[in-house]
JSON list of C-alpha atoms in Angstrom, two decimals:
[
{"chain": "A", "resi": 12, "resn": "MET", "atom": "CA", "xyz": [-22.15, 14.63, -10.87]},
{"chain": "A", "resi": 13, "resn": "LYS", "atom": "CA", "xyz": [-21.06, 15.49, -7.32]},
{"chain": "A", "resi": 14, "resn": "THR", "atom": "CA", "xyz": [-24.04, 13.60, -5.90]},
{"chain": "A", "resi": 15, "resn": "ASP", "atom": "CA", "xyz": [-23.12, 10.58, -8.03]},
{"chain": "A", "resi": 16, "resn": "TYR", "atom": "CA", "xyz": [-19.66, 10.42, -6.42]},
{"chain": "A", "resi": 17, "resn": "LEU", "atom": "CA", "xyz": [-21.14, 10.87, -2.96]},
{"chain": "A", "resi": 18, "resn": "ASP", "atom": "CA", "xyz": [-23.53, 7.99, -3.66]},
{"chain": "A", "resi": 19, "resn": "LYS", "atom": "CA", "xyz": [-20.62, 5.80, -4.82]},
{"chain": "A", "resi": 20, "resn": "PHE", "atom": "CA", "xyz": [-18.57, 6.60, -1.74]},
{"chain": "A", "resi": 21, "resn": "THR", "atom": "CA", "xyz": [-21.53, 6.02, 0.56]},
{"chain": "A", "resi": 22, "resn": "GLY", "atom": "CA", "xyz": [-22.45, 2.77, -1.16]},
{"chain": "A", "resi": 23, "resn": "THR", "atom": "CA", "xyz": [-18.89, 1.51, -1.07]},
{"chain": "A", "resi": 24, "resn": "LEU", "atom": "CA", "xyz": [-18.39, 2.31, 2.60]},
{"chain": "A", "resi": 25, "resn": "LEU", "atom": "CA", "xyz": [-21.73, 0.72, 3.49]},
{"chain": "A", "resi": 26, "resn": "GLY", "atom": "CA", "xyz": [-20.88, -2.32, 1.36]},
{"chain": "A", "resi": 27, "resn": "VAL", "atom": "CA", "xyz": [-17.52, -2.73, 3.09]},
{"chain": "A", "resi": 28, "resn": "SER", "atom": "CA", "xyz": [-19.14, -2.42, 6.52]},
{"chain": "A", "resi": 29, "resn": "ILE", "atom": "CA", "xyz": [-22.01, -4.80, 5.79]},
{"chain": "A", "resi": 30, "resn": "GLY", "atom": "CA", "xyz": [-19.78, -7.36, 4.09]},
{"chain": "A", "resi": 31, "resn": "ASP", "atom": "CA", "xyz": [-17.30, -7.19, 6.95]},
{"chain": "A", "resi": 32, "resn": "THR", "atom": "CA", "xyz": [-20.05, -7.63, 9.55]},
{"chain": "A", "resi": 33, "resn": "LEU", "atom": "CA", "xyz": [-21.58, -10.61, 7.72]},
{"chain": "A", "resi": 34, "resn": "GLY", "atom": "CA", "xyz": [-18.20, -12.20, 7.02]},
{"chain": "A", "resi": 35, "resn": "HIS", "atom": "CA", "xyz": [-16.66, -11.61, 10.44]},
{"chain": "A", "resi": 36, "resn": "PRO", "atom": "CA", "xyz": [-18.01, -14.81, 12.06]},
{"chain": "A", "resi": 37, "resn": "PHE", "atom": "CA", "xyz": [-16.46, -16.87, 9.27]},
{"chain": "A", "resi": 38, "resn": "GLU", "atom": "CA", "xyz": [-13.03, -15.26, 9.10]},
{"chain": "A", "resi": 39, "resn": "GLY", "atom": "CA", "xyz": [-10.40, -17.97, 8.77]},
{"chain": "A", "resi": 40, "resn": "VAL", "atom": "CA", "xyz": [-12.98, -20.76, 8.51]},
{"chain": "A", "resi": 41, "resn": "LEU", "atom": "CA", "xyz": [-12.81, -23.09, 5.51]},
{"chain": "A", "resi": 42, "resn": "ARG", "atom": "CA", "xyz": [-15.78, -23.02, 3.15]},
{"chain": "A", "resi": 43, "resn": "GLU", "atom": "CA", "xyz": [-16.51, -26.73, 3.67]},
{"chain": "A", "resi": 44, "resn": "ARG", "atom": "CA", "xyz": [-16.78, -26.21, 7.42]},
{"chain": "A", "resi": 45, "resn": "ILE", "atom": "CA", "xyz": [-19.12, -23.25, 6.95]},
{"chain": "A", "resi": 46, "resn": "TYR", "atom": "CA", "xyz": [-21.37, -25.26, 4.62]},
{"chain": "A", "resi": 47, "resn": "SER", "atom": "CA", "xyz": [-21.41, -28.20, 7.04]},
{"chain": "A", "resi": 48, "resn": "ARG", "atom": "CA", "xyz": [-22.68, -26.00, 9.89]},
{"chain": "A", "resi": 49, "resn": "PHE", "atom": "CA", "xyz": [-25.92, -25.01, 8.22]},
{"chain": "A", "resi": 50, "resn": "SER", "atom": "CA", "xyz": [-28.00, -25.66, 5.16]},
{"chain": "A", "resi": 51, "resn": "ASP", "atom": "CA", "xyz": [-30.18, -22.55, 5.20]},
{"chain": "A", "resi": 52, "resn": "PHE", "atom": "CA", "xyz": [-28.25, -19.28, 5.49]},
{"chain": "A", "resi": 53, "resn": "LYS", "atom": "CA", "xyz": [-31.31, -17.22, 6.47]},
{"chain": "A", "resi": 54, "resn": "GLU", "atom": "CA", "xyz": [-32.11, -19.65, 9.27]},
{"chain": "A", "resi": 55, "resn": "PHE", "atom": "CA", "xyz": [-28.49, -19.59, 10.40]},
{"chain": "A", "resi": 56, "resn": "ILE", "atom": "CA", "xyz": [-28.58, -15.77, 10.66]},
{"chain": "A", "resi": 57, "resn": "ARG", "atom": "CA", "xyz": [-31.89, -15.84, 12.57]},
{"chain": "A", "resi": 58, "resn": "SER", "atom": "CA", "xyz": [-30.49, -18.39, 15.02]},
{"chain": "A", "resi": 59, "resn": "ASN", "atom": "CA", "xyz": [-27.13, -16.66, 15.46]},
{"chain": "A", "resi": 60, "resn": "LYS", "atom": "CA", "xyz": [-27.82, -12.92, 15.40]},
{"chain": "A", "resi": 61, "resn": "LYS", "atom": "CA", "xyz": [-25.22, -12.23, 18.07]},
{"chain": "A", "resi": 62, "resn": "LEU", "atom": "CA", "xyz": [-22.50, -13.42, 15.67]},
{"chain": "A", "resi": 63, "resn": "PHE", "atom": "CA", "xyz": [-23.34, -10.56, 13.30]},
{"chain": "A", "resi": 64, "resn": "ASN", "atom": "CA", "xyz": [-23.21, -7.67, 15.74]},
{"chain": "A", "resi": 65, "resn": "THR", "atom": "CA", "xyz": [-19.87, -6.10, 14.89]},
{"chain": "A", "resi": 66, "resn": "TYR", "atom": "CA", "xyz": [-17.52, -5.14, 12.13]},
{"chain": "A", "resi": 67, "resn": "THR", "atom": "CA", "xyz": [-13.75, -5.54, 12.31]},
{"chain": "A", "resi": 68, "resn": "ASP", "atom": "CA", "xyz": [-10.55, -3.62, 11.82]},
{"chain": "A", "resi": 69, "resn": "ASP", "atom": "CA", "xyz": [-11.18, -3.89, 8.07]},
{"chain": "A", "resi": 70, "resn": "THR", "atom": "CA", "xyz": [-14.10, -1.47, 8.32]},
{"chain": "A", "resi": 71, "resn": "GLN", "atom": "CA", "xyz": [-12.36, 0.69, 10.89]},
{"chain": "A", "resi": 72, "resn": "LEU", "atom": "CA", "xyz": [-9.27, 1.17, 8.70]},
{"chain": "A", "resi": 73, "resn": "THR", "atom": "CA", "xyz": [-11.37, 1.71, 5.57]},
{"chain": "A", "resi": 74, "resn": "LEU", "atom": "CA", "xyz": [-13.18, 4.56, 7.33]},
{"chain": "A", "resi": 75, "resn": "HIS", "atom": "CA", "xyz": [-9.90, 6.01, 8.61]},
{"chain": "A", "resi": 76, "resn": "THR", "atom": "CA", "xyz": [-8.49, 5.80, 5.07]},
{"chain": "A", "resi": 77, "resn": "ALA", "atom": "CA", "xyz": [-11.49, 7.72, 3.75]},
{"chain": "A", "resi": 78, "resn": "LYS", "atom": "CA", "xyz": [-11.08, 10.35, 6.49]},
{"chain": "A", "resi": 79, "resn": "ALA", "atom": "CA", "xyz": [-7.38, 10.76, 5.66]},
{"chain": "A", "resi": 80, "resn": "LEU", "atom": "CA", "xyz": [-8.18, 11.30, 1.97]},
{"chain": "A", "resi": 81, "resn": "ILE", "atom": "CA", "xyz": [-10.85, 13.87, 2.79]},
{"chain": "A", "resi": 82, "resn": "GLN", "atom": "CA", "xyz": [-8.72, 15.75, 5.32]},
{"chain": "A", "resi": 83, "resn": "GLY", "atom": "CA", "xyz": [-5.68, 15.74, 3.05]},
{"chain": "A", "resi": 84, "resn": "SER", "atom": "CA", "xyz": [-7.64, 16.53, -0.14]},
{"chain": "A", "resi": 85, "resn": "GLY", "atom": "CA", "xyz": [-6.07, 13.38, -1.55]},
{"chain": "A", "resi": 86, "resn": "PHE", "atom": "CA", "xyz": [-3.22, 11.19, -0.45]},
{"chain": "A", "resi": 87, "resn": "ASN", "atom": "CA", "xyz": [-1.12, 12.86, 2.22]},
{"chain": "A", "resi": 88, "resn": "GLU", "atom": "CA", "xyz": [1.15, 10.59, 4.22]},
{"chain": "A", "resi": 89, "resn": "ASP", "atom": "CA", "xyz": [0.85, 12.68, 7.39]},
{"chain": "A", "resi": 90, "resn": "TYR", "atom": "CA", "xyz": [-2.96, 12.44, 7.41]},
{"chain": "A", "resi": 91, "resn": "PHE", "atom": "CA", "xyz": [-2.81, 8.69, 6.82]},
{"chain": "A", "resi": 92, "resn": "ILE", "atom": "CA", "xyz": [-0.38, 8.17, 9.65]},
{"chain": "A", "resi": 93, "resn": "ARG", "atom": "CA", "xyz": [-2.44, 10.38, 11.98]},
{"chain": "A", "resi": 94, "resn": "GLU", "atom": "CA", "xyz": [-5.65, 8.50, 11.13]},
{"chain": "A", "resi": 95, "resn": "TYR", "atom": "CA", "xyz": [-4.07, 5.07, 11.54]},
{"chain": "A", "resi": 96, "resn": "VAL", "atom": "CA", "xyz": [-2.54, 6.07, 14.89]},
{"chain": "A", "resi": 97, "resn": "GLU", "atom": "CA", "xyz": [-5.97, 7.39, 15.94]},
{"chain": "A", "resi": 98, "resn": "TRP", "atom": "CA", "xyz": [-7.39, 3.98, 15.01]},
{"chain": "A", "resi": 99, "resn": "LEU", "atom": "CA", "xyz": [-5.31, 2.44, 17.79]},
{"chain": "A", "resi": 100, "resn": "GLU", "atom": "CA", "xyz": [-7.54, 4.35, 20.21]},
{"chain": "A", "resi": 101, "resn": "ASP", "atom": "CA", "xyz": [-10.80, 3.11, 18.59]},
{"chain": "A", "resi": 102, "resn": "PRO", "atom": "CA", "xyz": [-10.02, 0.29, 19.91]},
{"chain": "A", "resi": 103, "resn": "PRO", "atom": "CA", "xyz": [-9.03, -2.00, 17.04]},
{"chain": "A", "resi": 104, "resn": "ILE", "atom": "CA", "xyz": [-11.26, -5.03, 16.48]},
{"chain": "A", "resi": 105, "resn": "GLY", "atom": "CA", "xyz": [-9.33, -8.12, 15.40]},
{"chain": "A", "resi": 106, "resn": "PRO", "atom": "CA", "xyz": [-6.27, -6.62, 13.71]},
{"chain": "A", "resi": 107, "resn": "GLY", "atom": "CA", "xyz": [-3.33, -8.61, 12.44]},
{"chain": "A", "resi": 108, "resn": "PHE", "atom": "CA", "xyz": [-0.02, -8.44, 14.28]},
{"chain": "A", "resi": 109, "resn": "GLY", "atom": "CA", "xyz": [1.84, -6.83, 11.37]},
{"chain": "A", "resi": 110, "resn": "CYS", "atom": "CA", "xyz": [-0.60, -3.96, 11.09]},
{"chain": "A", "resi": 111, "resn": "ILE", "atom": "CA", "xyz": [-0.71, -3.27, 14.84]},
{"chain": "A", "resi": 112, "resn": "SER", "atom": "CA", "xyz": [3.07, -3.48, 15.10]},
{"chain": "A", "resi": 113, "resn": "SER", "atom": "CA", "xyz": [3.62, -1.01, 12.25]},
{"chain": "A", "resi": 114, "resn": "ILE", "atom": "CA", "xyz": [1.10, 1.51, 13.51]},
{"chain": "A", "resi": 115, "resn": "GLN", "atom": "CA", "xyz": [2.43, 1.35, 17.07]},
{"chain": "A", "resi": 116, "resn": "LYS", "atom": "CA", "xyz": [5.86, 2.20, 15.68]},
{"chain": "A", "resi": 117, "resn": "LEU", "atom": "CA", "xyz": [4.35, 5.13, 13.76]},
{"chain": "A", "resi": 118, "resn": "LYS", "atom": "CA", "xyz": [2.72, 6.30, 16.98]},
{"chain": "A", "resi": 119, "resn": "TYR", "atom": "CA", "xyz": [6.13, 6.53, 18.62]},
{"chain": "A", "resi": 120, "resn": "GLY", "atom": "CA", "xyz": [7.61, 8.55, 15.78]},
{"chain": "A", "resi": 121, "resn": "ILE", "atom": "CA", "xyz": [9.35, 5.88, 13.74]},
{"chain": "A", "resi": 122, "resn": "SER", "atom": "CA", "xyz": [9.18, 6.72, 10.04]},
{"chain": "A", "resi": 123, "resn": "TRP", "atom": "CA", "xyz": [6.80, 4.65, 7.93]},
{"chain": "A", "resi": 124, "resn": "LYS", "atom": "CA", "xyz": [9.76, 3.32, 5.92]},
{"chain": "A", "resi": 125, "resn": "LYS", "atom": "CA", "xyz": [11.20, 1.72, 9.06]},
{"chain": "A", "resi": 126, "resn": "ALA", "atom": "CA", "xyz": [7.86, 0.94, 10.71]},
{"chain": "A", "resi": 127, "resn": "ALA", "atom": "CA", "xyz": [6.44, -1.16, 7.86]},
{"chain": "A", "resi": 128, "resn": "SER", "atom": "CA", "xyz": [6.11, -4.79, 8.90]},
{"chain": "A", "resi": 129, "resn": "ASN", "atom": "CA", "xyz": [6.20, -6.35, 5.43]},
{"chain": "A", "resi": 130, "resn": "SER", "atom": "CA", "xyz": [4.06, -9.09, 6.96]},
{"chain": "A", "resi": 131, "resn": "GLY", "atom": "CA", "xyz": [2.38, -9.95, 3.68]},
{"chain": "A", "resi": 132, "resn": "GLY", "atom": "CA", "xyz": [-1.06, -9.76, 5.27]},
{"chain": "A", "resi": 133, "resn": "ASN", "atom": "CA", "xyz": [-4.22, -8.74, 3.45]},
{"chain": "A", "resi": 134, "resn": "GLY", "atom": "CA", "xyz": [-5.00, -5.67, 5.58]},
{"chain": "A", "resi": 135, "resn": "THR", "atom": "CA", "xyz": [-4.09, -3.23, 2.87]},
{"chain": "A", "resi": 136, "resn": "THR", "atom": "CA", "xyz": [-6.56, -4.77, 0.42]},
{"chain": "A", "resi": 137, "resn": "MET", "atom": "CA", "xyz": [-9.31, -4.47, 3.00]},
{"chain": "A", "resi": 138, "resn": "ARG", "atom": "CA", "xyz": [-8.89, -0.72, 3.40]},
{"chain": "A", "resi": 139, "resn": "VAL", "atom": "CA", "xyz": [-7.98, 0.43, -0.13]},
{"chain": "A", "resi": 140, "resn": "SER", "atom": "CA", "xyz": [-11.45, 1.05, -1.61]},
{"chain": "A", "resi": 141, "resn": "PRO", "atom": "CA", "xyz": [-11.56, 4.78, -0.75]},
{"chain": "A", "resi": 142, "resn": "ILE", "atom": "CA", "xyz": [-8.32, 5.29, -2.70]},
{"chain": "A", "resi": 143, "resn": "GLY", "atom": "CA", "xyz": [-9.84, 3.56, -5.72]},
{"chain": "A", "resi": 144, "resn": "LEU", "atom": "CA", "xyz": [-12.86, 5.83, -5.56]},
{"chain": "A", "resi": 145, "resn": "PHE", "atom": "CA", "xyz": [-10.90, 9.02, -4.90]},
{"chain": "A", "resi": 146, "resn": "TYR", "atom": "CA", "xyz": [-8.55, 8.42, -7.84]},
{"chain": "A", "resi": 147, "resn": "CYS", "atom": "CA", "xyz": [-10.96, 6.63, -10.19]},
{"chain": "A", "resi": 148, "resn": "LYS", "atom": "CA", "xyz": [-10.25, 9.12, -13.00]},
{"chain": "A", "resi": 149, "resn": "ASP", "atom": "CA", "xyz": [-6.49, 9.18, -12.42]},
{"chain": "A", "resi": 150, "resn": "ILE", "atom": "CA", "xyz": [-5.24, 5.61, -12.82]},
{"chain": "A", "resi": 151, "resn": "LYS", "atom": "CA", "xyz": [-1.57, 6.58, -12.57]},
{"chain": "A", "resi": 152, "resn": "ASN", "atom": "CA", "xyz": [-2.03, 8.16, -9.12]},
{"chain": "A", "resi": 153, "resn": "LEU", "atom": "CA", "xyz": [-4.47, 5.45, -8.09]},
{"chain": "A", "resi": 154, "resn": "LYS", "atom": "CA", "xyz": [-1.70, 2.88, -8.52]},
{"chain": "A", "resi": 155, "resn": "ILE", "atom": "CA", "xyz": [0.92, 5.07, -6.87]},
{"chain": "A", "resi": 156, "resn": "PHE", "atom": "CA", "xyz": [-1.16, 5.94, -3.81]},
{"chain": "A", "resi": 157, "resn": "ALA", "atom": "CA", "xyz": [-2.70, 2.48, -3.36]},
{"chain": "A", "resi": 158, "resn": "LEU", "atom": "CA", "xyz": [0.83, 1.08, -3.24]},
{"chain": "A", "resi": 159, "resn": "HIS", "atom": "CA", "xyz": [2.09, 3.87, -0.99]},
{"chain": "A", "resi": 160, "resn": "SER", "atom": "CA", "xyz": [-0.79, 3.43, 1.45]},
{"chain": "A", "resi": 161, "resn": "SER", "atom": "CA", "xyz": [0.10, -0.25, 1.59]},
{"chain": "A", "resi": 162, "resn": "ASN", "atom": "CA", "xyz": [3.72, 0.54, 2.38]},
{"chain": "A", "resi": 163, "resn": "ILE", "atom": "CA", "xyz": [2.71, 2.52, 5.46]},
{"chain": "A", "resi": 164, "resn": "THR", "atom": "CA", "xyz": [1.88, -0.71, 7.25]}
]
């Protein structure tokens, strides 16, 4: 059973990273524009390999979320804050202003309740998968900690 969870975590983190890397060149681009640029996706990738050479802050923060859960043996606000502040040193790749602003405030000791940007961005949804996996058998805490992790930024 333990191996099964490890496989799920590994698969999820790889899936996030691969999806992020493949989607990165198209972030913010309308579907119609993407379709108009190429007709054969495989050919497009072969011709534009340099576009697919990096992941973004979505993967970075997902990995830091997973590390915080492991280090804290579950959700622990202090570990999350420490990991997200450490992410600032990674350096971040393409973060939104709200996320960066909140985490910079955390870095300087402002409480997460005051640091939260309430920007309405999608960053929290991009990094929440480790929480879903960690609390997959505890739906009540899954909801609580997914929301709480969102409130941090």
